[in-house]
């Protein structure tokens, strides 16, 4: 078990991608989340998963309880705005009747999940019904109107024509179905970030069972941290079932060093923000949630 | 037997739903009573008439100021219990009894209700309406470890209980407005949706990734703001979620 200040505790880290072509088509990167949930669903490890499904406006995610592979496939791809996945964590065990819940989330959502498991205030019977928590890497998120502003104004592209968005290689990329792509420098995007992201001290979903993201591996592949005993068991079974193609992390570029660098930058910057909050006013500060 | 802690359930102006939640640990409640705690007082379940000395008092309900017996009982509870736990939204924050204003038969003068923390010092809060069986179970196990465990167990229990003790020190009122005042207004909300999930009356909906609180529907239980990971979050404890979960499950076997 590795215990890293910036990357959290993990048993192993690999480069991976799904072996299922229908999953990879339309996946943001290596299709890890969709593939892992699809496998867990088919094996009865989970009986549903809370994922960011399509919403009523283009590129606006809505949390859904997916109980079929089709519903999982419909949730592929990153939507760079808020999907309050924890909103359904209790309902999944109520009207949906799930006993083994899967959930995907950003680092903050996985933190919320683990707090909810240890200190369930309004989440009766939820703690023992979490079967698989998959975390995604997250540098920051945006409100929906920020995405409208960035894509429709800055990138001058209609949202409904967009087929993929990506933050990578220092740019915000917008791709359309007809082959056009627009790239915005990240500095344009900064003022549109969700304020609450600036106190976040987690980049690679340290508290998930398995966490995954794009950084560190080539296009079409994902970096995967296997963290908990539960995550290790499920990952090993999925590998044995042929769900994933893997490569050692030290055999791919840019590799773990870049993940560590970005994690360190995020956490250091946000720790500074937290410190500044303490003396934000005159003789008064803002609240620090991390007691 | 001697190594168990003694626990009492004190029923103020509550609905017994908190006690039902405790009982809803099913076999777990029996395990707690077998291994860790003697239930020395509980009018609903046992024929002990007066509040005895106890290690932990689980107090549910708020206090009616115009009911002399109630006021005496909450004071006696404080005098006779080492640890006083406000169990549930009413004891912690007043909850639905915040809306009481008297004028009903046959005690129309029974109009003023306060959470127990306004009359006595409270050590630990277990908020929620109803509080969850799992949280009550966790607090019972941790209280046992705090009082009877080895040094490592005492340390873990103290870390676990610390946020719940901080809540007890912080205040005696709560409502959906806290999500606005102490989270969104403070620049801390990141739109996870925990508040909406934890609200027992569905007074919170997520709109464009942010909570919208229907304050007419809110019953002032305080669940939303307690569950919010940006209200309070202890990396020391939550990062150990795997070990703590295993320890609690192990204790309940």
PDB file of N, CA, C and O in Angstrom, chain A residues 57 60 82 84-87 89-91 108 111-112 114-116 118-125 128 144 194 196 199-200 207 228-229 277 286-287 289-291, chain B residues 24 127 132-135 138 160 163 182 186-194 197-198 202 206 208 210 226-233 235 237-238 241-242:
ATOM      1  N   UNK A  57     -31.135  20.026 -20.836  1.00  0.00           N
ATOM      2  CA  UNK A  57     -30.483  21.031 -21.668  1.00  0.00           C
ATOM      3  C   UNK A  57     -29.165  20.433 -22.149  1.00  0.00           C
ATOM      4  O   UNK A  57     -28.592  19.586 -21.467  1.00  0.00           O
ATOM      5  N   UNK A  60     -25.925  19.512 -19.943  1.00  0.00           N
ATOM      6  CA  UNK A  60     -26.233  19.673 -18.521  1.00  0.00           C
ATOM      7  C   UNK A  60     -26.511  18.276 -17.956  1.00  0.00           C
ATOM      8  O   UNK A  60     -27.482  17.633 -18.353  1.00  0.00           O
ATOM      9  N   UNK A  82     -21.890  20.939 -12.890  1.00  0.00           N
ATOM     10  CA  UNK A  82     -22.183  20.208 -11.662  1.00  0.00           C
ATOM     11  C   UNK A  82     -23.291  19.172 -11.833  1.00  0.00           C
ATOM     12  O   UNK A  82     -24.386  19.491 -12.284  1.00  0.00           O
ATOM     13  N   UNK A  84     -25.094  16.829  -9.203  1.00  0.00           N
ATOM     14  CA  UNK A  84     -25.111  16.532  -7.749  1.00  0.00           C
ATOM     15  C   UNK A  84     -25.428  15.066  -7.452  1.00  0.00           C
ATOM     16  O   UNK A  84     -26.489  14.741  -6.936  1.00  0.00           O
ATOM     17  N   UNK A  85     -24.470  14.183  -7.781  1.00  0.00           N
ATOM     18  CA  UNK A  85     -24.740  12.747  -7.702  1.00  0.00           C
ATOM     19  C   UNK A  85     -25.163  12.260  -6.319  1.00  0.00           C
ATOM     20  O   UNK A  85     -25.928  11.317  -6.192  1.00  0.00           O
ATOM     21  N   UNK A  86     -24.670  12.933  -5.261  1.00  0.00           N
ATOM     22  CA  UNK A  86     -25.047  12.504  -3.904  1.00  0.00           C
ATOM     23  C   UNK A  86     -26.539  12.700  -3.625  1.00  0.00           C
ATOM     24  O   UNK A  86     -27.094  12.107  -2.715  1.00  0.00           O
ATOM     25  N   UNK A  87     -27.164  13.547  -4.441  1.00  0.00           N
ATOM     26  CA  UNK A  87     -28.597  13.815  -4.269  1.00  0.00           C
ATOM     27  C   UNK A  87     -29.418  12.522  -4.273  1.00  0.00           C
ATOM     28  O   UNK A  87     -30.457  12.431  -3.619  1.00  0.00           O
ATOM     29  N   UNK A  89     -28.347   9.427  -3.350  1.00  0.00           N
ATOM     30  CA  UNK A  89     -27.735   8.327  -2.605  1.00  0.00           C
ATOM     31  C   UNK A  89     -28.745   7.629  -1.687  1.00  0.00           C
ATOM     32  O   UNK A  89     -28.700   6.415  -1.494  1.00  0.00           O
ATOM     33  N   UNK A  90     -29.670   8.396  -1.119  1.00  0.00           N
ATOM     34  CA  UNK A  90     -30.685   7.758  -0.264  1.00  0.00           C
ATOM     35  C   UNK A  90     -31.817   7.184  -1.119  1.00  0.00           C
ATOM     36  O   UNK A  90     -32.260   6.058  -0.888  1.00  0.00           O
ATOM     37  N   UNK A  91     -32.238   7.947  -2.118  1.00  0.00           N
ATOM     38  CA  UNK A  91     -33.345   7.499  -2.972  1.00  0.00           C
ATOM     39  C   UNK A  91     -33.010   6.163  -3.656  1.00  0.00           C
ATOM     40  O   UNK A  91     -33.894   5.332  -3.865  1.00  0.00           O
ATOM     41  N   UNK A 108     -14.866  15.544  -4.274  1.00  0.00           N
ATOM     42  CA  UNK A 108     -15.710  16.093  -3.208  1.00  0.00           C
ATOM     43  C   UNK A 108     -16.936  15.226  -2.969  1.00  0.00           C
ATOM     44  O   UNK A 108     -17.420  15.100  -1.847  1.00  0.00           O
ATOM     45  N   UNK A 111     -15.833  12.297  -1.017  1.00  0.00           N
ATOM     46  CA  UNK A 111     -15.688  12.727   0.385  1.00  0.00           C
ATOM     47  C   UNK A 111     -17.054  12.761   1.059  1.00  0.00           C
ATOM     48  O   UNK A 111     -17.218  12.295   2.199  1.00  0.00           O
ATOM     49  N   UNK A 112     -18.043  13.332   0.361  1.00  0.00           N
ATOM     50  CA  UNK A 112     -19.401  13.412   0.913  1.00  0.00           C
ATOM     51  C   UNK A 112     -19.943  12.016   1.196  1.00  0.00           C
ATOM     52  O   UNK A 112     -20.574  11.775   2.224  1.00  0.00           O
ATOM     53  N   UNK A 114     -18.209   9.217   1.859  1.00  0.00           N
ATOM     54  CA  UNK A 114     -17.541   8.579   3.000  1.00  0.00           C
ATOM     55  C   UNK A 114     -17.955   9.234   4.314  1.00  0.00           C
ATOM     56  O   UNK A 114     -18.126   8.549   5.327  1.00  0.00           O
ATOM     57  N   UNK A 115     -18.126  10.555   4.302  1.00  0.00           N
ATOM     58  CA  UNK A 115     -18.653  11.203   5.505  1.00  0.00           C
ATOM     59  C   UNK A 115     -20.038  10.630   5.811  1.00  0.00           C
ATOM     60  O   UNK A 115     -20.354  10.321   6.966  1.00  0.00           O
ATOM     61  N   UNK A 116     -20.853  10.488   4.766  1.00  0.00           N
ATOM     62  CA  UNK A 116     -22.198   9.958   4.944  1.00  0.00           C
ATOM     63  C   UNK A 116     -22.192   8.524   5.463  1.00  0.00           C
ATOM     64  O   UNK A 116     -23.110   8.113   6.172  1.00  0.00           O
ATOM     65  N   UNK A 118     -19.784   7.254   7.468  1.00  0.00           N
ATOM     66  CA  UNK A 118     -19.309   7.255   8.862  1.00  0.00           C
ATOM     67  C   UNK A 118     -20.210   8.064   9.785  1.00  0.00           C
ATOM     68  O   UNK A 118     -20.339   7.758  10.961  1.00  0.00           O
ATOM     69  N   UNK A 119     -20.787   9.131   9.267  1.00  0.00           N
ATOM     70  CA  UNK A 119     -21.671  10.002  10.057  1.00  0.00           C
ATOM     71  C   UNK A 119     -23.005  10.160   9.320  1.00  0.00           C
ATOM     72  O   UNK A 119     -23.316  11.242   8.828  1.00  0.00           O
ATOM     73  N   UNK A 120     -23.795   9.101   9.247  1.00  0.00           N
ATOM     74  CA  UNK A 120     -25.054   9.218   8.510  1.00  0.00           C
ATOM     75  C   UNK A 120     -26.103   9.983   9.321  1.00  0.00           C
ATOM     76  O   UNK A 120     -26.716   9.416  10.222  1.00  0.00           O
ATOM     77  N   UNK A 121     -26.275  11.250   9.019  1.00  0.00           N
ATOM     78  CA  UNK A 121     -27.243  12.055   9.771  1.00  0.00           C
ATOM     79  C   UNK A 121     -28.631  11.905   9.178  1.00  0.00           C
ATOM     80  O   UNK A 121     -29.589  11.613   9.875  1.00  0.00           O
ATOM     81  N   UNK A 122     -28.731  12.087   7.871  1.00  0.00           N
ATOM     82  CA  UNK A 122     -30.040  11.946   7.222  1.00  0.00           C
ATOM     83  C   UNK A 122     -30.008  10.838   6.184  1.00  0.00           C
ATOM     84  O   UNK A 122     -30.762  10.868   5.217  1.00  0.00           O
ATOM     85  N   UNK A 123     -29.123   9.873   6.369  1.00  0.00           N
ATOM     86  CA  UNK A 123     -28.938   8.844   5.345  1.00  0.00           C
ATOM     87  C   UNK A 123     -29.101   7.447   5.935  1.00  0.00           C
ATOM     88  O   UNK A 123     -28.209   6.609   5.871  1.00  0.00           O
ATOM     89  N   UNK A 124     -30.286   7.227   6.495  1.00  0.00           N
ATOM     90  CA  UNK A 124     -30.537   5.926   7.112  1.00  0.00           C
ATOM     91  C   UNK A 124     -30.331   4.781   6.120  1.00  0.00           C
ATOM     92  O   UNK A 124     -30.812   4.841   4.984  1.00  0.00           O
ATOM     93  N   UNK A 125     -29.655   3.735   6.580  1.00  0.00           N
ATOM     94  CA  UNK A 125     -29.439   2.500   5.815  1.00  0.00           C
ATOM     95  C   UNK A 125     -28.554   2.664   4.588  1.00  0.00           C
ATOM     96  O   UNK A 125     -28.328   1.715   3.856  1.00  0.00           O
ATOM     97  N   UNK A 128     -24.309   0.945   4.756  1.00  0.00           N
ATOM     98  CA  UNK A 128     -23.968  -0.451   4.483  1.00  0.00           C
ATOM     99  C   UNK A 128     -24.337  -0.885   3.072  1.00  0.00           C
ATOM    100  O   UNK A 128     -24.109  -2.031   2.708  1.00  0.00           O
ATOM    101  N   UNK A 144     -23.344  25.497 -14.767  1.00  0.00           N
ATOM    102  CA  UNK A 144     -23.822  25.311 -16.148  1.00  0.00           C
ATOM    103  C   UNK A 144     -23.671  26.586 -16.980  1.00  0.00           C
ATOM    104  O   UNK A 144     -23.233  26.559 -18.123  1.00  0.00           O
ATOM    105  N   UNK A 194     -16.326  27.161 -10.400  1.00  0.00           N
ATOM    106  CA  UNK A 194     -17.182  27.151  -9.214  1.00  0.00           C
ATOM    107  C   UNK A 194     -16.329  27.557  -7.996  1.00  0.00           C
ATOM    108  O   UNK A 194     -15.261  26.977  -7.751  1.00  0.00           O
ATOM    109  N   UNK A 196     -16.631  27.090  -4.826  1.00  0.00           N
ATOM    110  CA  UNK A 196     -16.417  26.049  -3.819  1.00  0.00           C
ATOM    111  C   UNK A 196     -15.282  25.087  -4.156  1.00  0.00           C
ATOM    112  O   UNK A 196     -14.813  24.340  -3.296  1.00  0.00           O
ATOM    113  N   UNK A 199     -11.445  25.490  -2.409  1.00  0.00           N
ATOM    114  CA  UNK A 199     -11.004  24.995  -1.092  1.00  0.00           C
ATOM    115  C   UNK A 199     -10.851  23.474  -1.096  1.00  0.00           C
ATOM    116  O   UNK A 199     -10.699  22.859  -0.047  1.00  0.00           O
ATOM    117  N   UNK A 200     -10.855  22.885  -2.281  1.00  0.00           N
ATOM    118  CA  UNK A 200     -10.809  21.423  -2.386  1.00  0.00           C
ATOM    119  C   UNK A 200      -9.369  20.921  -2.312  1.00  0.00           C
ATOM    120  O   UNK A 200      -8.493  21.421  -3.014  1.00  0.00           O
ATOM    121  N   UNK A 207     -10.497   9.040  -1.706  1.00  0.00           N
ATOM    122  CA  UNK A 207     -11.320   8.201  -0.838  1.00  0.00           C
ATOM    123  C   UNK A 207     -12.183   7.187  -1.597  1.00  0.00           C
ATOM    124  O   UNK A 207     -13.016   6.506  -1.012  1.00  0.00           O
ATOM    125  N   UNK A 228      -8.999   0.627  -2.193  1.00  0.00           N
ATOM    126  CA  UNK A 228      -9.482  -0.126  -1.030  1.00  0.00           C
ATOM    127  C   UNK A 228      -9.430  -1.625  -1.316  1.00  0.00           C
ATOM    128  O   UNK A 228      -9.241  -2.055  -2.458  1.00  0.00           O
ATOM    129  N   UNK A 229      -9.671  -2.405  -0.252  1.00  0.00           N
ATOM    130  CA  UNK A 229      -9.740  -3.860  -0.410  1.00  0.00           C
ATOM    131  C   UNK A 229     -10.893  -4.212  -1.352  1.00  0.00           C
ATOM    132  O   UNK A 229     -10.747  -5.013  -2.274  1.00  0.00           O
ATOM    133  N   UNK A 277      -8.431  32.667   3.617  1.00  0.00           N
ATOM    134  CA  UNK A 277      -9.792  32.824   4.145  1.00  0.00           C
ATOM    135  C   UNK A 277      -9.774  33.161   5.637  1.00  0.00           C
ATOM    136  O   UNK A 277     -10.651  33.880   6.117  1.00  0.00           O
ATOM    137  N   UNK A 286     -13.167  33.894   7.122  1.00  0.00           N
ATOM    138  CA  UNK A 286     -14.234  33.031   6.628  1.00  0.00           C
ATOM    139  C   UNK A 286     -14.078  31.656   7.264  1.00  0.00           C
ATOM    140  O   UNK A 286     -13.026  31.314   7.793  1.00  0.00           O
ATOM    141  N   UNK A 287     -15.137  30.880   7.167  1.00  0.00           N
ATOM    142  CA  UNK A 287     -15.179  29.591   7.839  1.00  0.00           C
ATOM    143  C   UNK A 287     -14.279  28.556   7.150  1.00  0.00           C
ATOM    144  O   UNK A 287     -14.193  28.518   5.926  1.00  0.00           O
ATOM    145  N   UNK A 289     -14.039  24.585   6.754  1.00  0.00           N
ATOM    146  CA  UNK A 289     -14.833  23.382   7.050  1.00  0.00           C
ATOM    147  C   UNK A 289     -14.010  22.216   7.582  1.00  0.00           C
ATOM    148  O   UNK A 289     -14.565  21.268   8.125  1.00  0.00           O
ATOM    149  N   UNK A 290     -12.696  22.285   7.400  1.00  0.00           N
ATOM    150  CA  UNK A 290     -11.855  21.134   7.749  1.00  0.00           C
ATOM    151  C   UNK A 290     -11.408  21.217   9.196  1.00  0.00           C
ATOM    152  O   UNK A 290     -10.368  21.780   9.514  1.00  0.00           O
ATOM    153  N   UNK A 291     -12.228  20.666  10.072  1.00  0.00           N
ATOM    154  CA  UNK A 291     -11.960  20.771  11.503  1.00  0.00           C
ATOM    155  C   UNK A 291     -10.880  19.786  11.904  1.00  0.00           C
ATOM    156  O   UNK A 291     -10.691  18.791  11.258  1.00  0.00           O
TER     157      UNK A 291
ATOM    158  N   UNK B  24     -34.119   0.026  15.646  1.00  0.00           N
ATOM    159  CA  UNK B  24     -34.005  -0.405  14.251  1.00  0.00           C
ATOM    160  C   UNK B  24     -32.586  -0.840  13.874  1.00  0.00           C
ATOM    161  O   UNK B  24     -32.306  -1.082  12.704  1.00  0.00           O
ATOM    162  N   UNK B 127     -27.754  14.588  15.352  1.00  0.00           N
ATOM    163  CA  UNK B 127     -28.888  15.253  14.707  1.00  0.00           C
ATOM    164  C   UNK B 127     -29.652  14.293  13.797  1.00  0.00           C
ATOM    165  O   UNK B 127     -29.232  13.151  13.598  1.00  0.00           O
ATOM    166  N   UNK B 132     -30.308   8.397  12.387  1.00  0.00           N
ATOM    167  CA  UNK B 132     -30.212   7.085  11.738  1.00  0.00           C
ATOM    168  C   UNK B 132     -29.750   6.019  12.738  1.00  0.00           C
ATOM    169  O   UNK B 132     -28.953   6.296  13.630  1.00  0.00           O
ATOM    170  N   UNK B 133     -30.272   4.805  12.566  1.00  0.00           N
ATOM    171  CA  UNK B 133     -29.835   3.707  13.438  1.00  0.00           C
ATOM    172  C   UNK B 133     -28.312   3.551  13.412  1.00  0.00           C
ATOM    173  O   UNK B 133     -27.691   3.295  14.457  1.00  0.00           O
ATOM    174  N   UNK B 134     -27.722   3.723  12.222  1.00  0.00           N
ATOM    175  CA  UNK B 134     -26.275   3.506  12.083  1.00  0.00           C
ATOM    176  C   UNK B 134     -25.478   4.538  12.877  1.00  0.00           C
ATOM    177  O   UNK B 134     -24.449   4.223  13.468  1.00  0.00           O
ATOM    178  N   UNK B 135     -25.961   5.781  12.909  1.00  0.00           N
ATOM    179  CA  UNK B 135     -25.242   6.812  13.656  1.00  0.00           C
ATOM    180  C   UNK B 135     -25.364   6.562  15.160  1.00  0.00           C
ATOM    181  O   UNK B 135     -24.388   6.711  15.904  1.00  0.00           O
ATOM    182  N   UNK B 138     -23.023   3.765  15.923  1.00  0.00           N
ATOM    183  CA  UNK B 138     -21.620   4.218  15.926  1.00  0.00           C
ATOM    184  C   UNK B 138     -21.288   4.972  17.208  1.00  0.00           C
ATOM    185  O   UNK B 138     -20.227   4.772  17.803  1.00  0.00           O
ATOM    186  N   UNK B 160     -13.411  10.386  16.540  1.00  0.00           N
ATOM    187  CA  UNK B 160     -14.702  10.180  15.883  1.00  0.00           C
ATOM    188  C   UNK B 160     -15.772  11.105  16.473  1.00  0.00           C
ATOM    189  O   UNK B 160     -16.557  11.727  15.756  1.00  0.00           O
ATOM    190  N   UNK B 163     -16.317  15.880  16.119  1.00  0.00           N
ATOM    191  CA  UNK B 163     -17.236  16.767  15.392  1.00  0.00           C
ATOM    192  C   UNK B 163     -18.622  16.817  16.019  1.00  0.00           C
ATOM    193  O   UNK B 163     -19.275  17.870  15.995  1.00  0.00           O
ATOM    194  N   UNK B 182     -24.124  29.260   6.079  1.00  0.00           N
ATOM    195  CA  UNK B 182     -22.784  28.815   6.469  1.00  0.00           C
ATOM    196  C   UNK B 182     -22.070  28.001   5.395  1.00  0.00           C
ATOM    197  O   UNK B 182     -20.919  27.627   5.578  1.00  0.00           O
ATOM    198  N   UNK B 186     -20.698  31.309   2.321  1.00  0.00           N
ATOM    199  CA  UNK B 186     -19.288  31.303   2.705  1.00  0.00           C
ATOM    200  C   UNK B 186     -18.371  30.861   1.560  1.00  0.00           C
ATOM    201  O   UNK B 186     -17.166  30.684   1.758  1.00  0.00           O
ATOM    202  N   UNK B 187     -18.946  30.635   0.381  1.00  0.00           N
ATOM    203  CA  UNK B 187     -18.116  30.226  -0.761  1.00  0.00           C
ATOM    204  C   UNK B 187     -17.626  28.794  -0.661  1.00  0.00           C
ATOM    205  O   UNK B 187     -16.555  28.470  -1.186  1.00  0.00           O
ATOM    206  N   UNK B 188     -18.398  27.940   0.007  1.00  0.00           N
ATOM    207  CA  UNK B 188     -17.927  26.576   0.246  1.00  0.00           C
ATOM    208  C   UNK B 188     -18.722  25.501  -0.501  1.00  0.00           C
ATOM    209  O   UNK B 188     -18.263  24.371  -0.624  1.00  0.00           O
ATOM    210  N   UNK B 189     -19.917  25.851  -0.993  1.00  0.00           N
ATOM    211  CA  UNK B 189     -20.766  24.818  -1.626  1.00  0.00           C
ATOM    212  C   UNK B 189     -20.152  24.391  -2.956  1.00  0.00           C
ATOM    213  O   UNK B 189     -19.760  25.216  -3.764  1.00  0.00           O
ATOM    214  N   UNK B 190     -20.075  23.048  -3.158  1.00  0.00           N
ATOM    215  CA  UNK B 190     -19.590  22.549  -4.443  1.00  0.00           C
ATOM    216  C   UNK B 190     -20.631  21.668  -5.123  1.00  0.00           C
ATOM    217  O   UNK B 190     -20.340  20.937  -6.051  1.00  0.00           O
ATOM    218  N   UNK B 191     -21.883  21.744  -4.639  1.00  0.00           N
ATOM    219  CA  UNK B 191     -22.988  21.150  -5.382  1.00  0.00           C
ATOM    220  C   UNK B 191     -23.065  19.636  -5.362  1.00  0.00           C
ATOM    221  O   UNK B 191     -23.538  19.035  -6.320  1.00  0.00           O
ATOM    222  N   UNK B 192     -22.643  18.990  -4.271  1.00  0.00           N
ATOM    223  CA  UNK B 192     -22.620  17.518  -4.255  1.00  0.00           C
ATOM    224  C   UNK B 192     -24.008  16.907  -4.133  1.00  0.00           C
ATOM    225  O   UNK B 192     -24.231  15.793  -4.559  1.00  0.00           O
ATOM    226  N   UNK B 193     -24.949  17.646  -3.474  1.00  0.00           N
ATOM    227  CA  UNK B 193     -26.309  17.127  -3.335  1.00  0.00           C
ATOM    228  C   UNK B 193     -26.587  16.376  -2.041  1.00  0.00           C
ATOM    229  O   UNK B 193     -27.700  15.884  -1.841  1.00  0.00           O
ATOM    230  N   UNK B 194     -25.602  16.307  -1.131  1.00  0.00           N
ATOM    231  CA  UNK B 194     -25.813  15.593   0.140  1.00  0.00           C
ATOM    232  C   UNK B 194     -26.964  16.185   0.946  1.00  0.00           C
ATOM    233  O   UNK B 194     -27.718  15.457   1.593  1.00  0.00           O
ATOM    234  N   UNK B 197     -30.252  14.976  -0.358  1.00  0.00           N
ATOM    235  CA  UNK B 197     -30.480  13.565  -0.035  1.00  0.00           C
ATOM    236  C   UNK B 197     -30.888  13.389   1.419  1.00  0.00           C
ATOM    237  O   UNK B 197     -31.698  12.535   1.745  1.00  0.00           O
ATOM    238  N   UNK B 198     -30.307  14.209   2.306  1.00  0.00           N
ATOM    239  CA  UNK B 198     -30.516  13.976   3.734  1.00  0.00           C
ATOM    240  C   UNK B 198     -31.792  14.618   4.270  1.00  0.00           C
ATOM    241  O   UNK B 198     -32.240  14.263   5.352  1.00  0.00           O
ATOM    242  N   UNK B 202     -37.871  16.525   1.890  1.00  0.00           N
ATOM    243  CA  UNK B 202     -37.598  16.901   0.491  1.00  0.00           C
ATOM    244  C   UNK B 202     -37.770  18.409   0.279  1.00  0.00           C
ATOM    245  O   UNK B 202     -38.281  18.868  -0.743  1.00  0.00           O
ATOM    246  N   UNK B 206     -32.022  20.416  -5.994  1.00  0.00           N
ATOM    247  CA  UNK B 206     -30.808  20.947  -6.604  1.00  0.00           C
ATOM    248  C   UNK B 206     -31.185  21.605  -7.934  1.00  0.00           C
ATOM    249  O   UNK B 206     -31.774  20.952  -8.794  1.00  0.00           O
ATOM    250  N   UNK B 208     -29.589  23.736 -11.082  1.00  0.00           N
ATOM    251  CA  UNK B 208     -28.307  24.110 -11.697  1.00  0.00           C
ATOM    252  C   UNK B 208     -27.152  23.864 -10.726  1.00  0.00           C
ATOM    253  O   UNK B 208     -26.281  24.709 -10.557  1.00  0.00           O
ATOM    254  N   UNK B 210     -27.010  23.712  -7.466  1.00  0.00           N
ATOM    255  CA  UNK B 210     -26.968  24.336  -6.131  1.00  0.00           C
ATOM    256  C   UNK B 210     -28.272  24.058  -5.383  1.00  0.00           C
ATOM    257  O   UNK B 210     -29.344  23.979  -5.999  1.00  0.00           O
ATOM    258  N   UNK B 226     -25.731  19.274   8.797  1.00  0.00           N
ATOM    259  CA  UNK B 226     -24.841  18.293   9.434  1.00  0.00           C
ATOM    260  C   UNK B 226     -24.256  17.330   8.411  1.00  0.00           C
ATOM    261  O   UNK B 226     -23.107  16.926   8.531  1.00  0.00           O
ATOM    262  N   UNK B 227     -25.069  16.954   7.420  1.00  0.00           N
ATOM    263  CA  UNK B 227     -24.587  15.989   6.433  1.00  0.00           C
ATOM    264  C   UNK B 227     -23.658  16.635   5.418  1.00  0.00           C
ATOM    265  O   UNK B 227     -22.811  15.970   4.834  1.00  0.00           O
ATOM    266  N   UNK B 228     -23.793  17.921   5.217  1.00  0.00           N
ATOM    267  CA  UNK B 228     -22.982  18.643   4.219  1.00  0.00           C
ATOM    268  C   UNK B 228     -21.482  18.456   4.496  1.00  0.00           C
ATOM    269  O   UNK B 228     -21.007  18.759   5.585  1.00  0.00           O
ATOM    270  N   UNK B 229     -20.727  17.972   3.503  1.00  0.00           N
ATOM    271  CA  UNK B 229     -19.287  17.784   3.733  1.00  0.00           C
ATOM    272  C   UNK B 229     -18.514  19.095   3.809  1.00  0.00           C
ATOM    273  O   UNK B 229     -17.360  19.103   4.218  1.00  0.00           O
ATOM    274  N   UNK B 230     -19.140  20.204   3.440  1.00  0.00           N
ATOM    275  CA  UNK B 230     -18.477  21.489   3.574  1.00  0.00           C
ATOM    276  C   UNK B 230     -18.983  22.256   4.797  1.00  0.00           C
ATOM    277  O   UNK B 230     -18.633  23.413   5.011  1.00  0.00           O
ATOM    278  N   UNK B 231     -19.843  21.600   5.583  1.00  0.00           N
ATOM    279  CA  UNK B 231     -20.203  22.158   6.884  1.00  0.00           C
ATOM    280  C   UNK B 231     -19.080  21.803   7.853  1.00  0.00           C
ATOM    281  O   UNK B 231     -18.500  22.657   8.496  1.00  0.00           O
ATOM    282  N   UNK B 232     -18.795  20.513   7.966  1.00  0.00           N
ATOM    283  CA  UNK B 232     -17.607  20.062   8.701  1.00  0.00           C
ATOM    284  C   UNK B 232     -17.113  18.782   8.094  1.00  0.00           C
ATOM    285  O   UNK B 232     -17.887  17.953   7.619  1.00  0.00           O
ATOM    286  N   UNK B 233     -15.810  18.651   8.051  1.00  0.00           N
ATOM    287  CA  UNK B 233     -15.204  17.485   7.439  1.00  0.00           C
ATOM    288  C   UNK B 233     -13.887  17.215   8.128  1.00  0.00           C
ATOM    289  O   UNK B 233     -13.027  18.089   8.196  1.00  0.00           O
ATOM    290  N   UNK B 235     -10.625  15.182   7.929  1.00  0.00           N
ATOM    291  CA  UNK B 235      -9.767  14.285   7.148  1.00  0.00           C
ATOM    292  C   UNK B 235      -9.212  13.172   8.038  1.00  0.00           C
ATOM    293  O   UNK B 235      -9.080  12.035   7.604  1.00  0.00           O
ATOM    294  N   UNK B 237     -10.507  11.553  10.463  1.00  0.00           N
ATOM    295  CA  UNK B 237     -11.429  10.440  10.664  1.00  0.00           C
ATOM    296  C   UNK B 237     -11.857   9.836   9.327  1.00  0.00           C
ATOM    297  O   UNK B 237     -11.763   8.628   9.123  1.00  0.00           O
ATOM    298  N   UNK B 238     -12.307  10.691   8.411  1.00  0.00           N
ATOM    299  CA  UNK B 238     -12.936  10.156   7.200  1.00  0.00           C
ATOM    300  C   UNK B 238     -11.924   9.409   6.325  1.00  0.00           C
ATOM    301  O   UNK B 238     -12.270   8.433   5.657  1.00  0.00           O
ATOM    302  N   UNK B 241     -11.872   5.680   6.706  1.00  0.00           N
ATOM    303  CA  UNK B 241     -13.213   5.096   6.620  1.00  0.00           C
ATOM    304  C   UNK B 241     -13.200   3.568   6.542  1.00  0.00           C
ATOM    305  O   UNK B 241     -14.048   2.903   7.117  1.00  0.00           O
ATOM    306  N   UNK B 242     -12.194   3.041   5.856  1.00  0.00           N
ATOM    307  CA  UNK B 242     -12.165   1.579   5.670  1.00  0.00           C
ATOM    308  C   UNK B 242     -11.922   0.884   7.026  1.00  0.00           C
ATOM    309  O   UNK B 242     -12.662  -0.027   7.397  1.00  0.00           O
TER     310      UNK B 242
END
